[in-house]
Coordinates of C-alpha atoms in Angstrom, one line a residue:
X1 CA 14.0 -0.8 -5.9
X2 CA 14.4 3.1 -7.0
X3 CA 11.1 4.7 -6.3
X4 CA 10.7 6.9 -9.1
X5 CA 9.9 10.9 -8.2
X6 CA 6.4 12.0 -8.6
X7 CA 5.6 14.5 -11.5
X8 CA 4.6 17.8 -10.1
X9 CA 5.4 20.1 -12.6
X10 CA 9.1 19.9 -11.5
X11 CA 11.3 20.0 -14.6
X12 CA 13.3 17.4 -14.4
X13 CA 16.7 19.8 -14.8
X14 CA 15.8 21.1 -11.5
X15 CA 15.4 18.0 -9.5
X16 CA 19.1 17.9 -8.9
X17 CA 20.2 19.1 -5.2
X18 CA 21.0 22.3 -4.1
X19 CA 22.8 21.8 -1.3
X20 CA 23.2 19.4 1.5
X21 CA 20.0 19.6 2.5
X22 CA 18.3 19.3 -0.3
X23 CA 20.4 16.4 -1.0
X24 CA 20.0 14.6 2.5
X25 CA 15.7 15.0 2.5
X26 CA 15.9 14.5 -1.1
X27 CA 13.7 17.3 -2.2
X28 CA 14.1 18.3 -5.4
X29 CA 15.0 14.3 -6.2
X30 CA 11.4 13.7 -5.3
X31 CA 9.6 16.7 -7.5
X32 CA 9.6 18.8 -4.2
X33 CA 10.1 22.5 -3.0
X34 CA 11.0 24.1 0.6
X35 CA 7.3 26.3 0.0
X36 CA 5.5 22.9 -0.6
X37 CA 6.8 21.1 2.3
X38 CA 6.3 24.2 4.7
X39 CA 2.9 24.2 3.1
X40 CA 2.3 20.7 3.2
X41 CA 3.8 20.4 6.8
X42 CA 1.0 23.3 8.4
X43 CA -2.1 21.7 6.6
X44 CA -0.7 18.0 8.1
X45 CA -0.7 20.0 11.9
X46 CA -4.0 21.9 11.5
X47 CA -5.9 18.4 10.5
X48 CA -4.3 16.5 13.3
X49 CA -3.6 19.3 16.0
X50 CA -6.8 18.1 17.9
X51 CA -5.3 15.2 19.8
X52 CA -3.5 17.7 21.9
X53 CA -7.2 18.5 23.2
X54 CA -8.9 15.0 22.6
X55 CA -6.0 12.8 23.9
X56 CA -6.4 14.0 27.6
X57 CA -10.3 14.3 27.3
X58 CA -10.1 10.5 26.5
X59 CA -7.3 9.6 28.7
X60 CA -8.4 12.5 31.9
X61 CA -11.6 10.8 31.7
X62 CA -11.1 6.8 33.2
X63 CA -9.8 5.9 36.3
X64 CA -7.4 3.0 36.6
X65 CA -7.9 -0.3 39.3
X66 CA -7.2 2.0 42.1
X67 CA -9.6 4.6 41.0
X68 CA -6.6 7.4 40.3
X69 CA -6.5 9.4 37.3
X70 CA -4.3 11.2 35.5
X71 CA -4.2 15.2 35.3
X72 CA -5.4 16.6 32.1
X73 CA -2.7 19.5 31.5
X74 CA 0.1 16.9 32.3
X75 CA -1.6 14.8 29.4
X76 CA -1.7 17.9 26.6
X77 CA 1.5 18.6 27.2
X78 CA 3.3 15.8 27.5
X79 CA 0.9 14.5 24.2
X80 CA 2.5 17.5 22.2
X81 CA 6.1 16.7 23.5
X82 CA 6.0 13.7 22.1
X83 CA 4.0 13.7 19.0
X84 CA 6.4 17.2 18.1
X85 CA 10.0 15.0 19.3
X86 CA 8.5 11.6 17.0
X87 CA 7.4 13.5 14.1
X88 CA 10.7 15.4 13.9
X89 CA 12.5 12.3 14.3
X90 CA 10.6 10.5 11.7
X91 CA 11.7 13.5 9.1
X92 CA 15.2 12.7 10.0
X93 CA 15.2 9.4 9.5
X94 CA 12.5 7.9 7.8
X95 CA 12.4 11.1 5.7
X96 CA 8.8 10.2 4.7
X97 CA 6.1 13.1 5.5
X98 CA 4.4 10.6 7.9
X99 CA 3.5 12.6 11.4
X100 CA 3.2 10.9 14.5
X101 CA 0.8 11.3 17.9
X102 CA -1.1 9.5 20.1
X103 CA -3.0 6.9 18.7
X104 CA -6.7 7.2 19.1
X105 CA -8.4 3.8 19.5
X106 CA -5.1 2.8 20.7
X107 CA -5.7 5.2 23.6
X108 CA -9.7 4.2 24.1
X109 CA -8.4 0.8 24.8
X110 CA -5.4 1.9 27.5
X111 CA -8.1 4.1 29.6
X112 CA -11.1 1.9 29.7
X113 CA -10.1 -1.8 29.3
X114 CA -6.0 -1.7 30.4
X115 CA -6.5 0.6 32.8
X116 CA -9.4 -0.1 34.9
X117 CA -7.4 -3.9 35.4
X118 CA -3.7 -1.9 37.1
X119 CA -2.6 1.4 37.6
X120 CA -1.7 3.3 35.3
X121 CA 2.1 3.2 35.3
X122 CA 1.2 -0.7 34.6
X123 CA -1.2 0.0 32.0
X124 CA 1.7 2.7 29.9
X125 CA 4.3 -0.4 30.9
X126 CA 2.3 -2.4 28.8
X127 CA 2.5 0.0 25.9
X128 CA 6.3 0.6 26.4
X129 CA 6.6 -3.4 26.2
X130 CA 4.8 -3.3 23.2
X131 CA 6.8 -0.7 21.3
X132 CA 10.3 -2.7 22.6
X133 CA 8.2 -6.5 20.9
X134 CA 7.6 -4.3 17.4
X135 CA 11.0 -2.5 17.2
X136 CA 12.5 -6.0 17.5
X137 CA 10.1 -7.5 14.9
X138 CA 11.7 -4.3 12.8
X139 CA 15.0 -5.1 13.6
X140 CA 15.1 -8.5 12.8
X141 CA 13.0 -7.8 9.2
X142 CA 10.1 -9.7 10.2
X143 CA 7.6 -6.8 9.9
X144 CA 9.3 -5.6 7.2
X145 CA 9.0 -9.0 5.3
X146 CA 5.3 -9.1 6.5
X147 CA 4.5 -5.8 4.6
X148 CA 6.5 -6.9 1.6
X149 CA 4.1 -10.3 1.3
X150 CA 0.9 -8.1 1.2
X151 CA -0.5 -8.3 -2.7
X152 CA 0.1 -4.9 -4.3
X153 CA -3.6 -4.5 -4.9
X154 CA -4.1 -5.4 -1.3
X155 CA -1.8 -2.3 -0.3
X156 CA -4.1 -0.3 -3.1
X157 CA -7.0 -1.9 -1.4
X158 CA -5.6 -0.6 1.8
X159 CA -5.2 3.1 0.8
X160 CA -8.5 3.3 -0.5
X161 CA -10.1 2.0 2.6
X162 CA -8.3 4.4 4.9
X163 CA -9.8 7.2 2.2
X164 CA -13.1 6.6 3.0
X165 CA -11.7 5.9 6.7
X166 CA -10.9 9.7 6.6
X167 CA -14.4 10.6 5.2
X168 CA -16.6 9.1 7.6
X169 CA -14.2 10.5 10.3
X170 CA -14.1 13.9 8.8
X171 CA -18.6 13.9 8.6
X172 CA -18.7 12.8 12.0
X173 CA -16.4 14.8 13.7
X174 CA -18.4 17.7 11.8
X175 CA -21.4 16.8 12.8
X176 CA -22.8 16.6 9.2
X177 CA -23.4 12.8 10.2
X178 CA -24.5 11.6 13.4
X179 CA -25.9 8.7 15.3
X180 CA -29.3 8.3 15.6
X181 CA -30.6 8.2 19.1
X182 CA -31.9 4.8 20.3
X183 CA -35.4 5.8 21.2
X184 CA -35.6 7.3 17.9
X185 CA -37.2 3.8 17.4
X186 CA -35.4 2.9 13.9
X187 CA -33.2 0.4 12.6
X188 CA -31.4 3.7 10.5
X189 CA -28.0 3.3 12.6
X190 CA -26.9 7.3 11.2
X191 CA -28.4 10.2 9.6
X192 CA -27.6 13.4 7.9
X193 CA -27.8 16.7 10.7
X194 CA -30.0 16.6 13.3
X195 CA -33.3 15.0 12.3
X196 CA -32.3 15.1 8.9
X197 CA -31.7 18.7 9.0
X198 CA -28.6 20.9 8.5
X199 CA -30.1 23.3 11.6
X200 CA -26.5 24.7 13.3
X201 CA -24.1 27.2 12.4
X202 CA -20.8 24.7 12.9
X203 CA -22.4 22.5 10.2
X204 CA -23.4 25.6 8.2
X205 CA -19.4 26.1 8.5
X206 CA -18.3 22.8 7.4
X207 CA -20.5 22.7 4.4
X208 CA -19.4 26.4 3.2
X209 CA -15.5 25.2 3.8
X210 CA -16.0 22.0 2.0
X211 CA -17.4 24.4 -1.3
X212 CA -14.7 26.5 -1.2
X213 CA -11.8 24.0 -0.3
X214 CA -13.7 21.6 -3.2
X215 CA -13.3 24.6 -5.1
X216 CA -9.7 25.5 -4.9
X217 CA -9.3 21.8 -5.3
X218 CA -10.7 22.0 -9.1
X219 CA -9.3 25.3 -10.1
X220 CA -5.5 23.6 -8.5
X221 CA -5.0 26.3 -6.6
X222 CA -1.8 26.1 -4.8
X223 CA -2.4 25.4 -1.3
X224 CA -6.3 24.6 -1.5
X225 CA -6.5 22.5 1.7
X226 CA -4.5 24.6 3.8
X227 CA -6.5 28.1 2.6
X228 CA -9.6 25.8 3.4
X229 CA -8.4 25.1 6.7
X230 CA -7.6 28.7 7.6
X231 CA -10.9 30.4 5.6
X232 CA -13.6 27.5 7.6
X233 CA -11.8 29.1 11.0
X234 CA -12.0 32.3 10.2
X235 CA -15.4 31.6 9.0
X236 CA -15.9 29.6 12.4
X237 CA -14.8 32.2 14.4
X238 CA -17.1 34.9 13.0
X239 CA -19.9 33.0 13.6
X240 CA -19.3 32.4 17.4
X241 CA -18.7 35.9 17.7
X242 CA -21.5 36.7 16.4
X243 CA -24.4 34.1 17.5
X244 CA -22.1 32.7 20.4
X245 CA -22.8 29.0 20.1
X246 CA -20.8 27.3 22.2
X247 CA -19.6 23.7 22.6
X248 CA -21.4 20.5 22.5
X249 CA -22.2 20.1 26.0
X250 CA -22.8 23.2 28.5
X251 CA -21.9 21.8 32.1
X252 CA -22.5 18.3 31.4
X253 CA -25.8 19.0 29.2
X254 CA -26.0 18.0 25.0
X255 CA -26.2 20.9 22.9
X256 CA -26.5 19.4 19.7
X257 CA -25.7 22.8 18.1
X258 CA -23.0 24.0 19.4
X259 CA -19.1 23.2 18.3
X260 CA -17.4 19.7 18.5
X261 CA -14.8 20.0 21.1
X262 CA -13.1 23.3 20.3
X263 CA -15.3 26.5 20.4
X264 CA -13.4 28.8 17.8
X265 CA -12.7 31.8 19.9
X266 CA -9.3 33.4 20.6
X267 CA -8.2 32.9 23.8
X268 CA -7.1 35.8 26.9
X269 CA -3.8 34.1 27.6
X270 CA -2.6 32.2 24.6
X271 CA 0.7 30.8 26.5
X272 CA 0.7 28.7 29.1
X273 CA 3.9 26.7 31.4
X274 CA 3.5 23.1 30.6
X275 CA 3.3 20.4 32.8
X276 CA 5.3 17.4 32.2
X277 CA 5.1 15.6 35.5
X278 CA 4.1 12.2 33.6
X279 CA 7.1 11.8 32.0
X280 CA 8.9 8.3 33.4
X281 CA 5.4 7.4 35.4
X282 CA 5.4 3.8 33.8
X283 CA 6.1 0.2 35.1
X284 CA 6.8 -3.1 33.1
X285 CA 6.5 -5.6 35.7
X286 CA 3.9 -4.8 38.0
X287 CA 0.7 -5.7 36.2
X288 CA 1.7 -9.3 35.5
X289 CA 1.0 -9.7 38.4
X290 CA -1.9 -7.7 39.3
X291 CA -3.8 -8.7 36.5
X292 CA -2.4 -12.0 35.5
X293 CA 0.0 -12.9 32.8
X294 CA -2.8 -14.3 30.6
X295 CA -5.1 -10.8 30.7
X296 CA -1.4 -9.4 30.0
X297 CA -0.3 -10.9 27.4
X298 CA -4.0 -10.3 25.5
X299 CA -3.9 -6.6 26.2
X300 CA -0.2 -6.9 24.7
X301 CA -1.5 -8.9 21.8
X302 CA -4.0 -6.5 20.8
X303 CA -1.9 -3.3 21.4
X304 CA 0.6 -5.4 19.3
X305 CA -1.8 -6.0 16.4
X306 CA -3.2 -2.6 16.4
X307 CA -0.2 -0.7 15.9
X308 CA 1.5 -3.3 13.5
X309 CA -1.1 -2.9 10.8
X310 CA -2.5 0.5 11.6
X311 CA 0.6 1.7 10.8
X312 CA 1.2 -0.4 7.6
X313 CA -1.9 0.8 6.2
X314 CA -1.3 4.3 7.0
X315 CA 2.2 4.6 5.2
X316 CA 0.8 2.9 2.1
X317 CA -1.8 5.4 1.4
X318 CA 0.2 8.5 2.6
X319 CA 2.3 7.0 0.0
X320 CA 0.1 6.3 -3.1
X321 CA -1.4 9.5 -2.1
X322 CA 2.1 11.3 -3.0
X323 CA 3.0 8.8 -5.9
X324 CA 6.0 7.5 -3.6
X325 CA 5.6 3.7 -3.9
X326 CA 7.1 1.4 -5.8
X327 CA 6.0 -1.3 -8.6
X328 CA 5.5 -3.6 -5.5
X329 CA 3.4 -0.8 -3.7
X330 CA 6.2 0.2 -1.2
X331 CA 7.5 3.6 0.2
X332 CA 10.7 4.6 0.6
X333 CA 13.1 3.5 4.0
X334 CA 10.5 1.3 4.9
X335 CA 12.5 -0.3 7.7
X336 CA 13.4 3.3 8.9
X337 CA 9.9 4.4 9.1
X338 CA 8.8 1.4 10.6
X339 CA 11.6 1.6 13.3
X340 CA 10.9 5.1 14.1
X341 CA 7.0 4.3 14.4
X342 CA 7.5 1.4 17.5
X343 CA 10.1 4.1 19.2
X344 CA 7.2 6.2 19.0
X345 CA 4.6 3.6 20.6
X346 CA 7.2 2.6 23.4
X347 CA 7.6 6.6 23.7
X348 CA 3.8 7.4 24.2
X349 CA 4.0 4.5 27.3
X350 CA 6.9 6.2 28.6
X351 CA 5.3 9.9 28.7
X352 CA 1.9 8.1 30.1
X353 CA -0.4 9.1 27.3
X354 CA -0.5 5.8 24.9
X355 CA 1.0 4.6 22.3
X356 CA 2.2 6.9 19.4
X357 CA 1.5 5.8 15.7
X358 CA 1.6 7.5 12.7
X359 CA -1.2 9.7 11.5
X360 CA -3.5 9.4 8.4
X361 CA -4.1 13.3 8.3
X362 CA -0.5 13.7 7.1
X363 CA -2.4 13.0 3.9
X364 CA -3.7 16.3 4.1
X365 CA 0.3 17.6 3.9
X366 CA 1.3 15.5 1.1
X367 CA -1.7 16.1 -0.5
X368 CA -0.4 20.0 0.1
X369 CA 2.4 19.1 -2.2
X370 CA 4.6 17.6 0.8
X371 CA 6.8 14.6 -0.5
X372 CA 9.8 14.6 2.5
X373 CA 10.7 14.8 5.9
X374 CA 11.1 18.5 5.6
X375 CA 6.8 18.8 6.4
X376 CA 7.9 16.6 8.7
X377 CA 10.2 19.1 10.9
X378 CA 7.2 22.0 10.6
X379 CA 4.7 19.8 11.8
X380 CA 6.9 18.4 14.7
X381 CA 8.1 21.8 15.6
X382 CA 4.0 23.2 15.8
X383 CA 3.9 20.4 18.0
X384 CA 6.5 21.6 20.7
X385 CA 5.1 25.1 20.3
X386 CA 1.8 23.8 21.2
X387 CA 3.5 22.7 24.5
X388 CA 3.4 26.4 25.3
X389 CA 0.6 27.5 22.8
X390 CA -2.3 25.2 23.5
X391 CA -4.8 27.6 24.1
X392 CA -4.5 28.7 20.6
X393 CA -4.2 25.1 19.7
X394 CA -7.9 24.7 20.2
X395 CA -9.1 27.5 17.8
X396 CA -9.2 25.8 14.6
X397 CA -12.8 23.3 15.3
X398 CA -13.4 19.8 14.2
X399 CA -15.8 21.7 11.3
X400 CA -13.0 23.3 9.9
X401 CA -9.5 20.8 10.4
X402 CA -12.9 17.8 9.3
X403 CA -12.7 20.0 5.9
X404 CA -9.3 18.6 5.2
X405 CA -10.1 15.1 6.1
X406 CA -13.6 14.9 3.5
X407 CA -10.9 16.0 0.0
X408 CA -7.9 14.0 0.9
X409 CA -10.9 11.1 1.2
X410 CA -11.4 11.5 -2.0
X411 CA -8.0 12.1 -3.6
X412 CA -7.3 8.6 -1.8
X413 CA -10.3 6.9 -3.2
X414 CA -9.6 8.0 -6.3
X415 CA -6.6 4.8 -6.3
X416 CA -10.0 2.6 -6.6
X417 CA -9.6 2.4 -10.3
X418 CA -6.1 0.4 -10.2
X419 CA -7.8 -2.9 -8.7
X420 CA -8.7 -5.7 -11.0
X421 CA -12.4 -5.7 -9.6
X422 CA -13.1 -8.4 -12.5
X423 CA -10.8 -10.3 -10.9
X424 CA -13.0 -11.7 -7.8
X425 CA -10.3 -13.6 -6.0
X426 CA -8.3 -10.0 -5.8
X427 CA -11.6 -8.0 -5.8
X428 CA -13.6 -9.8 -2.8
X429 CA -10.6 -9.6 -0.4
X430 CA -9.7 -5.6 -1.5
X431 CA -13.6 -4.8 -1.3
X432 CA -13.8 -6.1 2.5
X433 CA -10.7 -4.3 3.1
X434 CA -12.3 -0.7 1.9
X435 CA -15.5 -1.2 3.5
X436 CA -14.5 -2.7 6.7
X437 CA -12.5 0.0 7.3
X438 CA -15.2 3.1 7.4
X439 CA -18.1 0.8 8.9
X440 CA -16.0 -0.4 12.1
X441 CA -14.0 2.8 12.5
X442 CA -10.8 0.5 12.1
X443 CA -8.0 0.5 10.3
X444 CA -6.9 -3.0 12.0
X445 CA -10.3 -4.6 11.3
X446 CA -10.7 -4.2 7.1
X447 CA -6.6 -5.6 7.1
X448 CA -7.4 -8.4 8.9
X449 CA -10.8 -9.7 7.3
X450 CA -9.2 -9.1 3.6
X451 CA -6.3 -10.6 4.2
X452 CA -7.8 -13.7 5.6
X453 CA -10.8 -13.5 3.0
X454 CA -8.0 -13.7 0.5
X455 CA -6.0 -16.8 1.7
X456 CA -9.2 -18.6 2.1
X457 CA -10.1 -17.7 -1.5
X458 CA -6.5 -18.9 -2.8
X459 CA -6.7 -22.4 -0.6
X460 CA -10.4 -22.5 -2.1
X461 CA -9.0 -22.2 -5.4
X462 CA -6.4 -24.6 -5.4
X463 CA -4.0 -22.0 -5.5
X464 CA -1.5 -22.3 -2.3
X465 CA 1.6 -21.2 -4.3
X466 CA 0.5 -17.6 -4.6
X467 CA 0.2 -17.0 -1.2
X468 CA 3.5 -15.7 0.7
X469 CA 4.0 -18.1 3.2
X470 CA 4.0 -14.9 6.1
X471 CA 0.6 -14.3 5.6
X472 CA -0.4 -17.9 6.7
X473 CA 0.8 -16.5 10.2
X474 CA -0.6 -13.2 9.8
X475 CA -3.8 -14.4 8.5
X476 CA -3.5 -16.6 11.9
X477 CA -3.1 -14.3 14.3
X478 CA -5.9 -12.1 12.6
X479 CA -8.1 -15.0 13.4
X480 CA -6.8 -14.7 16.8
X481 CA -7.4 -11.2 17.1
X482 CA -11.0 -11.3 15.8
X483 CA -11.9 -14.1 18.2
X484 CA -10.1 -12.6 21.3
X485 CA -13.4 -11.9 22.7
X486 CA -14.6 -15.5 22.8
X487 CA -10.6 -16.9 23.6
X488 CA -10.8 -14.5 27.0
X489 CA -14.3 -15.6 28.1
X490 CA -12.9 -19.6 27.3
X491 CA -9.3 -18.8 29.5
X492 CA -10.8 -16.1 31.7

């Protein structure tokens, strides 16, 4: 079905193609300019530019069964290589403005629970087998058939979720929310600051680039999120140079005050040679075993689950977010996006530094006015550059790129308003699926418990026939998945 172009202003007179790349991207079919896909393609960078640092902190950080690890430098660069050749490669063919990186969660699991069991060229083996299992699934329609049986109002559900996802992401990362410390002796699991307080400079930073960004927002100034990007660094900067915070932990030591993870201060040598030594350092065979095929084929499951419906959700809200789905809640080249997403996730494996999914923050681009694959080619080439340029990679702070992540929260949530929430056999599933998502810090875990909330609710109701016959298997395995804890203890 024709997926109708999204009304930006455009007149429609103008929507016609200018040339032959106009007409393969489809920009001006899709209400779109060169300026706002540029645009849209730096804000979608500057909100998800930090796994180039926090990808080889998480990774750089475990050991593996034989108590190697792997070098952090070879990690950054080999984690911009790939997020920048993916992300380019899902502009070209999927044409969607959907970038791609390492996965977090995705990676958490490799380095402390894959890992520990193998090596490491096992443990990325694992991941490379995993991206082969979901680009067969793609090729032979079955995932694409599994997204298509998803209840539009589930998909709506799905996007809204992921919207508060951002949000919760975006005040943590920030600092503006924070876990409270167990011998704080309360059952409170988070609260605002520290003690309650807004009593640091970065949070001081955040708050002042969430007015102004909130601001431009309102007034529809062109390029809000982007200028509030920029402005909070700028801002960030200024303050460092002035009051000289410094990052969140001094030689080991907490400082609750200082930045989280990049300290905003240009750097003396802003290029630097990269290091791409892990490139081909994986091995498929090996951990079977070493581990034992049943441990395997869980770890496989999981990866396997993760990145099916991580992904799913992911390119239905970038999506609604642009006005690019259809009557039935479906982007455009689904199959090619989908495709282009598990060569990504057997390409993370292959370049040792986890499976590579799409990213949520391209919200932040599309919400930029990004609507093709054109943002997709900025945001891939920032990537490469960073290759050489990550020193000046880490200058924009979580406070300011977590800006970004707080207004496309709410542009997403704003979607609530579509769901029939008097309809309680549509409403009950969708509102498990929004707050599941935020509360567990999982994309995965709100899918899962609405969609099996919702076939229980149909088969309660007498109402079998509504129910796509694929999400009796995915509702299945979801079982599967939630349960793996108790199903390894049984077999293990």
């Amino acid at each position: 079905m024709a997926v109708a172009p999204p009304d930006n202003g455009t007149p429609p007179d103008s929507r016609q193609p200018r040339n032959g790349f106009d007409r393969y991207f489809e920009i001006s079919a899709r209400g779109s300019t060169l300026t706002r896909e540029v645009r849209g393609g730096l804000a979608t960078f500057f909100t998800m530019a930090y796994i180039v640092v926090l990808n080889p902190l998480i990774l750089g950080s475990a050991v593996d069964g034989d108590g190697n690890t792997l070098p952090i430098p070879a990690i950054a660069a080999a984690t911009a290589l790939v997020a920048g050749l993916m992300t380019i490669l899902m502009g070209v063919v999927g044409r969607f403005p959907l970038a791609v990186a390492a996965g977090l969660g995705v990676n958490a699991l490799v380095a402390y629970e894959i890992a520990p069991e193998m090596t490491w060229a096992d443990a990325m083996g694992l991941v490379v087998i995993e991206g082969v299992i979901i680009a067969v699934l793609v090729l032979t329609g079955l995932r694409t058939a599994v997204f298509r049986s998803v209840p539009t109002q589930m998909k709506t559900a799905i996007g809204v979720g992921i919207g508060l996802f951002l949000t919760i992401i975006g005040l943590v990362d920030a600092g503006l929310v924070r876990r409270i410390p167990d011998e704080a002796n309360t059952t409170v699991p988070v609260g605002l600051g520290i003690g309650g307080k807004l009593v640091s400079w970065p949070m001081l930073v955040f708050v002042v680039g969430l007015l102004v960004t909130l601001v431009l927002v309102v007034r529809r100034v062109k390029g809000a999120i982007l200028v509030g990007i920029l402005a909070s660094t700028a801002l960030a900067m200024l303050v460092e140079a002035v009051g000289d915070i410094g990052p969140s932990f001094v030689d080991g030591v907490p400082n609750p005050k200082g930045w989280s993870l990049n300290v905003p201060t240009l750097p003396s040598n802003p290029f630097d040679v990269p290091d791409l030594s892990l490139l081909g350092q994986f091995n498929v065979l090996d951990s079977w075993g070493r581990a034992g095929w049943l441990v395997v084929l869980m770890f496989i499951f999981t990866l396997l689950i993760t990145d099916f419906f991580d992904t799913m959700g992911t390119m239905v809200a970038v999506g609604q977010e642009g006005g690019m789905l259809d009557e039935q809640g479906t982007p455009p080249r689904t199959r090619e996006i989908l495709l282009v997403d598990s060569i990504a996730a057997a390409s993370g494996g292959a370049a040792s530094v986890s499976s590579n999914t799409s990213y949520i923050e391209s919200a932040a681009g599309v919400a930029e006015g990004a609507r093709t694959g054109v943002a997709n080619l900025v945001t891939g080439v920032l990537f490469l550059l960073a290759m050489f340029l990550a020193p000046l990679v880490v200058v924009v702070p979580f406070e300011a790129a977590s800006v970004a992540l707080v207004v496309v929260g709410f542009l997403m949530m704003t979607a609530v308003r579509t769901i029939d929430w008097s309809d309680y056999e549509i409403a009950i599933p969708a509102f498990l699926t929004i707050v599941l998502m935020p509360f567990t810090y999982s994309i995965s875990n709100g899918i899962g418990a609405g969609l099996i909330v919702y076939v229980v609710i149909k088969l309660a109701k007498g109402k079998s026939r509504e129910i796509h016959p694929l999400l009796y298997a995915v509702a299945a395995l979801f079982v599967v998945y939630f349960l793996r804890g108790p199903i390894e203890t049984l077999l293990f």
